[in-house]
């Protein structure tokens, strides 16, 4: 799924703070890691902990209702509170969760077998009734679920036993099962859902789930506190931390100080601008993990000069990605051939098919100004100025676009960077009038489920609300539709890679980089996954003490 | 006379508040962007139905006058509306946070007034090297922006020496005192210099005035001259400038609360403005206007009481 990262609602002020905060403790450019070591997990923890204070650098969640969750902050919290039917692992593979197994007696039927030893925080046992209620409520517009489109292919969801749920489909859909790893597949108690109504997941309405931590309190603006669920069904994941408190520091400089002084124990999504200061810190360790995040530039409408794939390819040719990764991402990113990070398919059953398809794609181009100039001449755009939107104050985007600007200048294109306020930036995705006057937008997103299909469909399907350039390649659409209906992973992967080979030629998108996950952990703690998969894993259940004191 | 003055000030307050509320409401109304889009996960393909549902629930499509009237009549009934992003009543949001901000402002006010007046008086009375030193140091401090001061203080006293916490507001009196010392210092620094400078000139002016010369010529002891003639007459401008400083702190709070991660109304204002959370911004803007006018009125009344040369009629 695509998550435009607009929550960094910082002003120029925070940029200044960041710069001044980094200079005293940060290392020089000489210590910049050329390619930092990637790790999916951190060393296993040994001891118990009284409390852990964790930061959400993208700010306070607006809701914790799993049906409405689809962004960094709320997902980081909810993944520890509400168990989904399937579980994402640190390597981005899928494992059983509240469902122990699943089978497809026919292409239009999916039978999920549920665990029979799971209780909600209030002690009530979890049954098929709760699963049906949790999934079905997301169909109701009043729920305001962000997952309604997942249910588009589903005809009925019924309890076919105390611990068995059967889903029937209008047409076969291989994505449905994979969506069960996130908020869509999270199970809440049916009775509690009914009683809480629209308030479910808010500071007042609370939650009733089965996860390793139980929501205790939510003081708006201040903190969210969860306590250990001592009766957690997964004995291997019984938390070592008695209490888990989330804070919402969005200011990069404040976050750095709080982490360095040990007041905050850790954080995912450490901004690249403060990574330098934290890398050499005595207070803890900055870990780099594999990630399903991606950075790209995409045109905002059919009239944009960038809607011509020759122009996007030309921009790709003049973008010095090595320098970009080194300077903007502090070495913690990788150039990839497409805008879909390879982590999302690398561990599945059909990984070799996907890998073969990826290998066959044209290589990431080395800078070639002459070739780029020829492409621009052939495209002959009437407009030579390209206005690109980004979220105001987001340093990483600003620096990336400055690189692109420098490259574009060499081929006679003027890139104008336009910083938009958070509501304008998020509005771009819903309101076409806000895209007027813009030619492209900087996108920082992530693919939530271990499958590239949904992400590809979003930009290529003529029916997709994200397809702003009205891209329409019937062959691509047909291949992707068939890939979704193919329940054999290898078949699906094969159809996808064929579509990918086609759209990579004519889809106007400039892939920029795949940034690594950056997590900072105080030296008194260990055990949390460093992989981006944390977003849908009960990551805090693995946190424990190392035996070392705070700084 | 005082009654009429207060009545006129109260009328002014109401008019100012109304004008400010129309301006704030209008500014956010015409700003591009749709606050409802921020509520929809951010991560999923857009669903127009979901957006329409939020618009309906929060009356986001109302015309300007209708929306403003809904807000105004709500306010007259003591209902400040609901926050779009917090899905909570604005009254609840503000009352939860205002304690932190009030503590911070009061703390910073003490840190400004006590050393500011003391330094300014010493500089004026002593003269010579001390005067030059105080003038140079305070002028330099006045030039340091608040956010730079915040960063320096955090880095130096919190991260390096681990003396005071780097973020948060703390709980209870001692907790707050501990957590809010650095923010209050950052907030106070620029104003200390201002108060010290004004004190210095006021005391200087009094020292050179006729009544002081006369007192000295009469052989009144210097200690007495300073206390009875100089400081007493300088108190008016001192109080007046301190009032301005405290009112200025209210505006400066946003920066400091953001930098120190304090859950106060300043930080709430910045976040809500970015998210176009109308009801919250509107309520906070009104509170700021009211506090500003009330502080200024109080300063005028006290200044007039201290110095009979200033009339309340003229001050209004």
PDB file of N, CA, C and O in Angstrom, chain B residues 99-163:
ATOM      1  N   UNK B  99      -2.438  24.277  31.721  1.00  0.00           N
ATOM      2  CA  UNK B  99      -1.650  24.319  32.953  1.00  0.00           C
ATOM      3  C   UNK B  99      -0.158  24.379  32.657  1.00  0.00           C
ATOM      4  O   UNK B  99       0.584  25.179  33.236  1.00  0.00           O
ATOM      5  N   UNK B 100       0.293  23.555  31.711  1.00  0.00           N
ATOM      6  CA  UNK B 100       1.711  23.538  31.341  1.00  0.00           C
ATOM      7  C   UNK B 100       2.152  24.896  30.820  1.00  0.00           C
ATOM      8  O   UNK B 100       3.214  25.398  31.182  1.00  0.00           O
ATOM      9  N   UNK B 101       1.328  25.479  29.953  1.00  0.00           N
ATOM     10  CA  UNK B 101       1.687  26.765  29.352  1.00  0.00           C
ATOM     11  C   UNK B 101       1.693  27.870  30.405  1.00  0.00           C
ATOM     12  O   UNK B 101       2.612  28.699  30.439  1.00  0.00           O
ATOM     13  N   UNK B 102       0.678  27.871  31.269  1.00  0.00           N
ATOM     14  CA  UNK B 102       0.603  28.904  32.303  1.00  0.00           C
ATOM     15  C   UNK B 102       1.824  28.811  33.223  1.00  0.00           C
ATOM     16  O   UNK B 102       2.451  29.829  33.565  1.00  0.00           O
ATOM     17  N   UNK B 103       2.191  27.598  33.600  1.00  0.00           N
ATOM     18  CA  UNK B 103       3.368  27.394  34.452  1.00  0.00           C
ATOM     19  C   UNK B 103       4.618  27.924  33.752  1.00  0.00           C
ATOM     20  O   UNK B 103       5.427  28.641  34.338  1.00  0.00           O
ATOM     21  N   UNK B 104       4.742  27.585  32.477  1.00  0.00           N
ATOM     22  CA  UNK B 104       5.916  27.994  31.713  1.00  0.00           C
ATOM     23  C   UNK B 104       6.012  29.519  31.621  1.00  0.00           C
ATOM     24  O   UNK B 104       7.075  30.108  31.851  1.00  0.00           O
ATOM     25  N   UNK B 105       4.897  30.169  31.328  1.00  0.00           N
ATOM     26  CA  UNK B 105       4.897  31.629  31.190  1.00  0.00           C
ATOM     27  C   UNK B 105       5.216  32.279  32.536  1.00  0.00           C
ATOM     28  O   UNK B 105       6.028  33.216  32.616  1.00  0.00           O
ATOM     29  N   UNK B 106       4.594  31.783  33.601  1.00  0.00           N
ATOM     30  CA  UNK B 106       4.823  32.371  34.928  1.00  0.00           C
ATOM     31  C   UNK B 106       6.295  32.218  35.325  1.00  0.00           C
ATOM     32  O   UNK B 106       6.934  33.154  35.819  1.00  0.00           O
ATOM     33  N   UNK B 107       6.825  31.037  35.090  1.00  0.00           N
ATOM     34  CA  UNK B 107       8.224  30.742  35.420  1.00  0.00           C
ATOM     35  C   UNK B 107       9.146  31.688  34.632  1.00  0.00           C
ATOM     36  O   UNK B 107      10.041  32.328  35.189  1.00  0.00           O
ATOM     37  N   UNK B 108       8.880  31.797  33.334  1.00  0.00           N
ATOM     38  CA  UNK B 108       9.712  32.656  32.485  1.00  0.00           C
ATOM     39  C   UNK B 108       9.578  34.115  32.916  1.00  0.00           C
ATOM     40  O   UNK B 108      10.561  34.863  32.916  1.00  0.00           O
ATOM     41  N   UNK B 109       8.370  34.518  33.334  1.00  0.00           N
ATOM     42  CA  UNK B 109       8.159  35.905  33.762  1.00  0.00           C
ATOM     43  C   UNK B 109       9.036  36.229  34.967  1.00  0.00           C
ATOM     44  O   UNK B 109       9.672  37.286  35.030  1.00  0.00           O
ATOM     45  N   UNK B 110       9.090  35.296  35.918  1.00  0.00           N
ATOM     46  CA  UNK B 110       9.940  35.504  37.098  1.00  0.00           C
ATOM     47  C   UNK B 110      11.404  35.599  36.658  1.00  0.00           C
ATOM     48  O   UNK B 110      12.154  36.480  37.090  1.00  0.00           O
ATOM     49  N   UNK B 111      11.792  34.699  35.742  1.00  0.00           N
ATOM     50  CA  UNK B 111      13.176  34.696  35.260  1.00  0.00           C
ATOM     51  C   UNK B 111      13.524  35.956  34.481  1.00  0.00           C
ATOM     52  O   UNK B 111      14.685  36.303  34.343  1.00  0.00           O
ATOM     53  N   UNK B 112      12.535  36.639  33.953  1.00  0.00           N
ATOM     54  CA  UNK B 112      12.793  37.867  33.205  1.00  0.00           C
ATOM     55  C   UNK B 112      12.856  39.050  34.156  1.00  0.00           C
ATOM     56  O   UNK B 112      13.811  39.828  34.146  1.00  0.00           O
ATOM     57  N   UNK B 113      11.817  39.160  34.976  1.00  0.00           N
ATOM     58  CA  UNK B 113      11.655  40.394  35.734  1.00  0.00           C
ATOM     59  C   UNK B 113      12.705  40.544  36.828  1.00  0.00           C
ATOM     60  O   UNK B 113      13.355  41.596  36.945  1.00  0.00           O
ATOM     61  N   UNK B 114      12.918  39.497  37.609  1.00  0.00           N
ATOM     62  CA  UNK B 114      13.850  39.634  38.743  1.00  0.00           C
ATOM     63  C   UNK B 114      15.269  39.980  38.263  1.00  0.00           C
ATOM     64  O   UNK B 114      15.790  41.035  38.594  1.00  0.00           O
ATOM     65  N   UNK B 115      15.896  39.137  37.434  1.00  0.00           N
ATOM     66  CA  UNK B 115      17.264  39.514  37.004  1.00  0.00           C
ATOM     67  C   UNK B 115      17.286  40.735  36.095  1.00  0.00           C
ATOM     68  O   UNK B 115      18.238  41.519  36.155  1.00  0.00           O
ATOM     69  N   UNK B 116      16.251  40.914  35.286  1.00  0.00           N
ATOM     70  CA  UNK B 116      16.233  42.040  34.356  1.00  0.00           C
ATOM     71  C   UNK B 116      16.273  43.366  35.095  1.00  0.00           C
ATOM     72  O   UNK B 116      17.118  44.231  34.816  1.00  0.00           O
ATOM     73  N   UNK B 117      15.388  43.505  36.075  1.00  0.00           N
ATOM     74  CA  UNK B 117      15.333  44.749  36.842  1.00  0.00           C
ATOM     75  C   UNK B 117      16.627  44.934  37.652  1.00  0.00           C
ATOM     76  O   UNK B 117      17.211  46.026  37.690  1.00  0.00           O
ATOM     77  N   UNK B 118      17.091  43.842  38.259  1.00  0.00           N
ATOM     78  CA  UNK B 118      18.302  43.932  39.085  1.00  0.00           C
ATOM     79  C   UNK B 118      19.506  44.355  38.242  1.00  0.00           C
ATOM     80  O   UNK B 118      20.229  45.297  38.590  1.00  0.00           O
ATOM     81  N   UNK B 119      19.682  43.691  37.096  1.00  0.00           N
ATOM     82  CA  UNK B 119      20.827  44.007  36.242  1.00  0.00           C
ATOM     83  C   UNK B 119      20.764  45.442  35.728  1.00  0.00           C
ATOM     84  O   UNK B 119      21.764  46.155  35.725  1.00  0.00           O
ATOM     85  N   UNK B 120      19.586  45.854  35.291  1.00  0.00           N
ATOM     86  CA  UNK B 120      19.418  47.199  34.747  1.00  0.00           C
ATOM     87  C   UNK B 120      19.708  48.258  35.803  1.00  0.00           C
ATOM     88  O   UNK B 120      20.382  49.258  35.536  1.00  0.00           O
ATOM     89  N   UNK B 121      19.218  48.024  37.024  1.00  0.00           N
ATOM     90  CA  UNK B 121      19.435  48.986  38.102  1.00  0.00           C
ATOM     91  C   UNK B 121      20.922  49.077  38.439  1.00  0.00           C
ATOM     92  O   UNK B 121      21.483  50.173  38.564  1.00  0.00           O
ATOM     93  N   UNK B 122      21.550  47.908  38.572  1.00  0.00           N
ATOM     94  CA  UNK B 122      22.981  47.892  38.902  1.00  0.00           C
ATOM     95  C   UNK B 122      23.776  48.624  37.820  1.00  0.00           C
ATOM     96  O   UNK B 122      24.628  49.466  38.107  1.00  0.00           O
ATOM     97  N   UNK B 123      23.453  48.345  36.565  1.00  0.00           N
ATOM     98  CA  UNK B 123      24.180  48.975  35.457  1.00  0.00           C
ATOM     99  C   UNK B 123      24.038  50.491  35.522  1.00  0.00           C
ATOM    100  O   UNK B 123      25.015  51.219  35.346  1.00  0.00           O
ATOM    101  N   UNK B 124      22.822  50.957  35.789  1.00  0.00           N
ATOM    102  CA  UNK B 124      22.591  52.395  35.799  1.00  0.00           C
ATOM    103  C   UNK B 124      23.265  53.072  36.984  1.00  0.00           C
ATOM    104  O   UNK B 124      23.850  54.143  36.853  1.00  0.00           O
ATOM    105  N   UNK B 125      23.192  52.419  38.161  1.00  0.00           N
ATOM    106  CA  UNK B 125      23.741  53.046  39.366  1.00  0.00           C
ATOM    107  C   UNK B 125      25.257  52.994  39.391  1.00  0.00           C
ATOM    108  O   UNK B 125      25.924  53.960  39.758  1.00  0.00           O
ATOM    109  N   UNK B 126      25.805  51.853  39.022  1.00  0.00           N
ATOM    110  CA  UNK B 126      27.240  51.665  39.104  1.00  0.00           C
ATOM    111  C   UNK B 126      27.987  52.417  38.010  1.00  0.00           C
ATOM    112  O   UNK B 126      28.980  53.064  38.244  1.00  0.00           O
ATOM    113  N   UNK B 127      27.478  52.273  36.791  1.00  0.00           N
ATOM    114  CA  UNK B 127      28.165  52.880  35.651  1.00  0.00           C
ATOM    115  C   UNK B 127      29.497  52.174  35.429  1.00  0.00           C
ATOM    116  O   UNK B 127      29.722  51.064  35.935  1.00  0.00           O
ATOM    117  N   UNK B 128      30.358  52.774  34.658  1.00  0.00           N
ATOM    118  CA  UNK B 128      31.704  52.257  34.456  1.00  0.00           C
ATOM    119  C   UNK B 128      31.746  50.890  33.792  1.00  0.00           C
ATOM    120  O   UNK B 128      30.900  50.570  32.938  1.00  0.00           O
ATOM    121  N   UNK B 129      32.714  50.053  34.251  1.00  0.00           N
ATOM    122  CA  UNK B 129      32.949  48.768  33.605  1.00  0.00           C
ATOM    123  C   UNK B 129      31.749  47.826  33.719  1.00  0.00           C
ATOM    124  O   UNK B 129      31.357  47.176  32.758  1.00  0.00           O
ATOM    125  N   UNK B 130      31.158  47.805  34.940  1.00  0.00           N
ATOM    126  CA  UNK B 130      29.992  46.943  35.160  1.00  0.00           C
ATOM    127  C   UNK B 130      28.885  47.265  34.185  1.00  0.00           C
ATOM    128  O   UNK B 130      28.269  46.363  33.586  1.00  0.00           O
ATOM    129  N   UNK B 131      28.619  48.531  33.995  1.00  0.00           N
ATOM    130  CA  UNK B 131      27.574  48.982  33.072  1.00  0.00           C
ATOM    131  C   UNK B 131      27.867  48.485  31.665  1.00  0.00           C
ATOM    132  O   UNK B 131      27.013  47.894  31.001  1.00  0.00           O
ATOM    133  N   UNK B 132      29.125  48.702  31.221  1.00  0.00           N
ATOM    134  CA  UNK B 132      29.511  48.288  29.873  1.00  0.00           C
ATOM    135  C   UNK B 132      29.328  46.777  29.705  1.00  0.00           C
ATOM    136  O   UNK B 132      28.760  46.310  28.712  1.00  0.00           O
ATOM    137  N   UNK B 133      29.788  46.025  30.720  1.00  0.00           N
ATOM    138  CA  UNK B 133      29.711  44.559  30.638  1.00  0.00           C
ATOM    139  C   UNK B 133      28.253  44.105  30.535  1.00  0.00           C
ATOM    140  O   UNK B 133      27.894  43.314  29.650  1.00  0.00           O
ATOM    141  N   UNK B 134      27.423  44.638  31.440  1.00  0.00           N
ATOM    142  CA  UNK B 134      26.011  44.244  31.440  1.00  0.00           C
ATOM    143  C   UNK B 134      25.358  44.607  30.107  1.00  0.00           C
ATOM    144  O   UNK B 134      24.620  43.811  29.518  1.00  0.00           O
ATOM    145  N   UNK B 135      25.678  45.802  29.618  1.00  0.00           N
ATOM    146  CA  UNK B 135      25.084  46.229  28.344  1.00  0.00           C
ATOM    147  C   UNK B 135      25.495  45.296  27.207  1.00  0.00           C
ATOM    148  O   UNK B 135      24.656  44.845  26.424  1.00  0.00           O
ATOM    149  N   UNK B 136      26.790  44.965  27.156  1.00  0.00           N
ATOM    150  CA  UNK B 136      27.272  44.106  26.062  1.00  0.00           C
ATOM    151  C   UNK B 136      26.625  42.720  26.146  1.00  0.00           C
ATOM    152  O   UNK B 136      26.068  42.208  25.167  1.00  0.00           O
ATOM    153  N   UNK B 137      26.652  42.132  27.359  1.00  0.00           N
ATOM    154  CA  UNK B 137      26.126  40.772  27.508  1.00  0.00           C
ATOM    155  C   UNK B 137      24.632  40.727  27.195  1.00  0.00           C
ATOM    156  O   UNK B 137      24.166  39.878  26.425  1.00  0.00           O
ATOM    157  N   UNK B 138      23.868  41.666  27.766  1.00  0.00           N
ATOM    158  CA  UNK B 138      22.422  41.610  27.539  1.00  0.00           C
ATOM    159  C   UNK B 138      22.073  41.903  26.077  1.00  0.00           C
ATOM    160  O   UNK B 138      21.176  41.283  25.522  1.00  0.00           O
ATOM    161  N   UNK B 139      22.817  42.800  25.447  1.00  0.00           N
ATOM    162  CA  UNK B 139      22.535  43.084  24.038  1.00  0.00           C
ATOM    163  C   UNK B 139      22.820  41.856  23.178  1.00  0.00           C
ATOM    164  O   UNK B 139      22.050  41.517  22.272  1.00  0.00           O
ATOM    165  N   UNK B 140      23.907  41.169  23.509  1.00  0.00           N
ATOM    166  CA  UNK B 140      24.243  39.954  22.757  1.00  0.00           C
ATOM    167  C   UNK B 140      23.141  38.915  22.922  1.00  0.00           C
ATOM    168  O   UNK B 140      22.699  38.289  21.960  1.00  0.00           O
ATOM    169  N   UNK B 141      22.670  38.754  24.162  1.00  0.00           N
ATOM    170  CA  UNK B 141      21.632  37.748  24.427  1.00  0.00           C
ATOM    171  C   UNK B 141      20.330  38.103  23.703  1.00  0.00           C
ATOM    172  O   UNK B 141      19.610  37.224  23.238  1.00  0.00           O
ATOM    173  N   UNK B 142      20.058  39.408  23.618  1.00  0.00           N
ATOM    174  CA  UNK B 142      18.825  39.844  22.967  1.00  0.00           C
ATOM    175  C   UNK B 142      18.811  39.411  21.509  1.00  0.00           C
ATOM    176  O   UNK B 142      17.761  39.173  20.922  1.00  0.00           O
ATOM    177  N   UNK B 143      20.004  39.296  20.916  1.00  0.00           N
ATOM    178  CA  UNK B 143      20.094  38.978  19.494  1.00  0.00           C
ATOM    179  C   UNK B 143      19.961  37.477  19.211  1.00  0.00           C
ATOM    180  O   UNK B 143      19.843  37.070  18.062  1.00  0.00           O
ATOM    181  N   UNK B 144      19.995  36.653  20.281  1.00  0.00           N
ATOM    182  CA  UNK B 144      19.929  35.206  20.046  1.00  0.00           C
ATOM    183  C   UNK B 144      18.464  34.784  19.885  1.00  0.00           C
ATOM    184  O   UNK B 144      17.674  34.954  20.808  1.00  0.00           O
ATOM    185  N   UNK B 145      18.092  34.207  18.741  1.00  0.00           N
ATOM    186  CA  UNK B 145      16.708  33.763  18.587  1.00  0.00           C
ATOM    187  C   UNK B 145      16.365  32.665  19.596  1.00  0.00           C
ATOM    188  O   UNK B 145      17.244  31.882  19.991  1.00  0.00           O
ATOM    189  N   UNK B 146      15.092  32.632  19.973  1.00  0.00           N
ATOM    190  CA  UNK B 146      14.659  31.687  21.004  1.00  0.00           C
ATOM    191  C   UNK B 146      14.970  30.234  20.642  1.00  0.00           C
ATOM    192  O   UNK B 146      15.410  29.458  21.482  1.00  0.00           O
ATOM    193  N   UNK B 147      14.770  29.866  19.351  1.00  0.00           N
ATOM    194  CA  UNK B 147      14.986  28.447  19.027  1.00  0.00           C
ATOM    195  C   UNK B 147      16.454  28.070  19.071  1.00  0.00           C
ATOM    196  O   UNK B 147      16.810  26.946  19.422  1.00  0.00           O
ATOM    197  N   UNK B 148      17.327  29.033  18.765  1.00  0.00           N
ATOM    198  CA  UNK B 148      18.761  28.747  18.860  1.00  0.00           C
ATOM    199  C   UNK B 148      19.129  28.555  20.335  1.00  0.00           C
ATOM    200  O   UNK B 148      19.857  27.632  20.705  1.00  0.00           O
ATOM    201  N   UNK B 149      18.569  29.431  21.178  1.00  0.00           N
ATOM    202  CA  UNK B 149      18.801  29.320  22.623  1.00  0.00           C
ATOM    203  C   UNK B 149      18.338  27.953  23.120  1.00  0.00           C
ATOM    204  O   UNK B 149      19.022  27.322  23.917  1.00  0.00           O
ATOM    205  N   UNK B 150      17.175  27.499  22.628  1.00  0.00           N
ATOM    206  CA  UNK B 150      16.654  26.197  23.056  1.00  0.00           C
ATOM    207  C   UNK B 150      17.648  25.100  22.722  1.00  0.00           C
ATOM    208  O   UNK B 150      17.960  24.245  23.564  1.00  0.00           O
ATOM    209  N   UNK B 151      18.150  25.123  21.503  1.00  0.00           N
ATOM    210  CA  UNK B 151      19.072  24.074  21.066  1.00  0.00           C
ATOM    211  C   UNK B 151      20.344  24.102  21.903  1.00  0.00           C
ATOM    212  O   UNK B 151      20.829  23.061  22.370  1.00  0.00           O
ATOM    213  N   UNK B 152      20.867  25.299  22.124  1.00  0.00           N
ATOM    214  CA  UNK B 152      22.107  25.426  22.895  1.00  0.00           C
ATOM    215  C   UNK B 152      21.900  24.901  24.314  1.00  0.00           C
ATOM    216  O   UNK B 152      22.704  24.113  24.830  1.00  0.00           O
ATOM    217  N   UNK B 153      20.798  25.304  24.943  1.00  0.00           N
ATOM    218  CA  UNK B 153      20.532  24.874  26.321  1.00  0.00           C
ATOM    219  C   UNK B 153      20.365  23.361  26.417  1.00  0.00           C
ATOM    220  O   UNK B 153      20.899  22.723  27.323  1.00  0.00           O
ATOM    221  N   UNK B 154      19.618  22.799  25.471  1.00  0.00           N
ATOM    222  CA  UNK B 154      19.393  21.348  25.504  1.00  0.00           C
ATOM    223  C   UNK B 154      20.724  20.628  25.344  1.00  0.00           C
ATOM    224  O   UNK B 154      21.051  19.701  26.086  1.00  0.00           O
ATOM    225  N   UNK B 155      21.490  21.098  24.364  1.00  0.00           N
ATOM    226  CA  UNK B 155      22.731  20.401  24.081  1.00  0.00           C
ATOM    227  C   UNK B 155      23.688  20.460  25.269  1.00  0.00           C
ATOM    228  O   UNK B 155      24.285  19.462  25.670  1.00  0.00           O
ATOM    229  N   UNK B 156      23.754  21.651  25.854  1.00  0.00           N
ATOM    230  CA  UNK B 156      24.748  21.914  26.878  1.00  0.00           C
ATOM    231  C   UNK B 156      24.337  21.326  28.232  1.00  0.00           C
ATOM    232  O   UNK B 156      25.065  20.554  28.854  1.00  0.00           O
ATOM    233  N   UNK B 157      23.128  21.664  28.664  1.00  0.00           N
ATOM    234  CA  UNK B 157      22.735  21.286  30.022  1.00  0.00           C
ATOM    235  C   UNK B 157      22.021  19.932  30.104  1.00  0.00           C
ATOM    236  O   UNK B 157      21.911  19.367  31.172  1.00  0.00           O
ATOM    237  N   UNK B 158      21.541  19.450  28.989  1.00  0.00           N
ATOM    238  CA  UNK B 158      20.786  18.211  29.061  1.00  0.00           C
ATOM    239  C   UNK B 158      21.570  17.032  28.499  1.00  0.00           C
ATOM    240  O   UNK B 158      21.770  16.024  29.173  1.00  0.00           O
ATOM    241  N   UNK B 159      22.023  17.155  27.244  1.00  0.00           N
ATOM    242  CA  UNK B 159      22.713  16.021  26.623  1.00  0.00           C
ATOM    243  C   UNK B 159      24.141  15.891  27.154  1.00  0.00           C
ATOM    244  O   UNK B 159      24.570  14.821  27.577  1.00  0.00           O
ATOM    245  N   UNK B 160      24.893  17.004  27.181  1.00  0.00           N
ATOM    246  CA  UNK B 160      26.284  16.959  27.634  1.00  0.00           C
ATOM    247  C   UNK B 160      26.406  16.670  29.119  1.00  0.00           C
ATOM    248  O   UNK B 160      27.097  15.761  29.554  1.00  0.00           O
ATOM    249  N   UNK B 161      25.729  17.482  29.930  1.00  0.00           N
ATOM    250  CA  UNK B 161      25.909  17.368  31.376  1.00  0.00           C
ATOM    251  C   UNK B 161      24.811  16.604  32.093  1.00  0.00           C
ATOM    252  O   UNK B 161      24.927  16.312  33.261  1.00  0.00           O
ATOM    253  N   UNK B 162      23.725  16.358  31.382  1.00  0.00           N
ATOM    254  CA  UNK B 162      22.655  15.571  31.966  1.00  0.00           C
ATOM    255  C   UNK B 162      22.117  16.184  33.264  1.00  0.00           C
ATOM    256  O   UNK B 162      21.866  15.473  34.236  1.00  0.00           O
ATOM    257  N   UNK B 163      22.004  17.497  33.303  1.00  0.00           N
ATOM    258  CA  UNK B 163      21.499  18.155  34.507  1.00  0.00           C
ATOM    259  C   UNK B 163      19.980  18.210  34.547  1.00  0.00           C
ATOM    260  O   UNK B 163      19.363  17.978  35.570  1.00  0.00           O
TER     261      UNK B 163
END
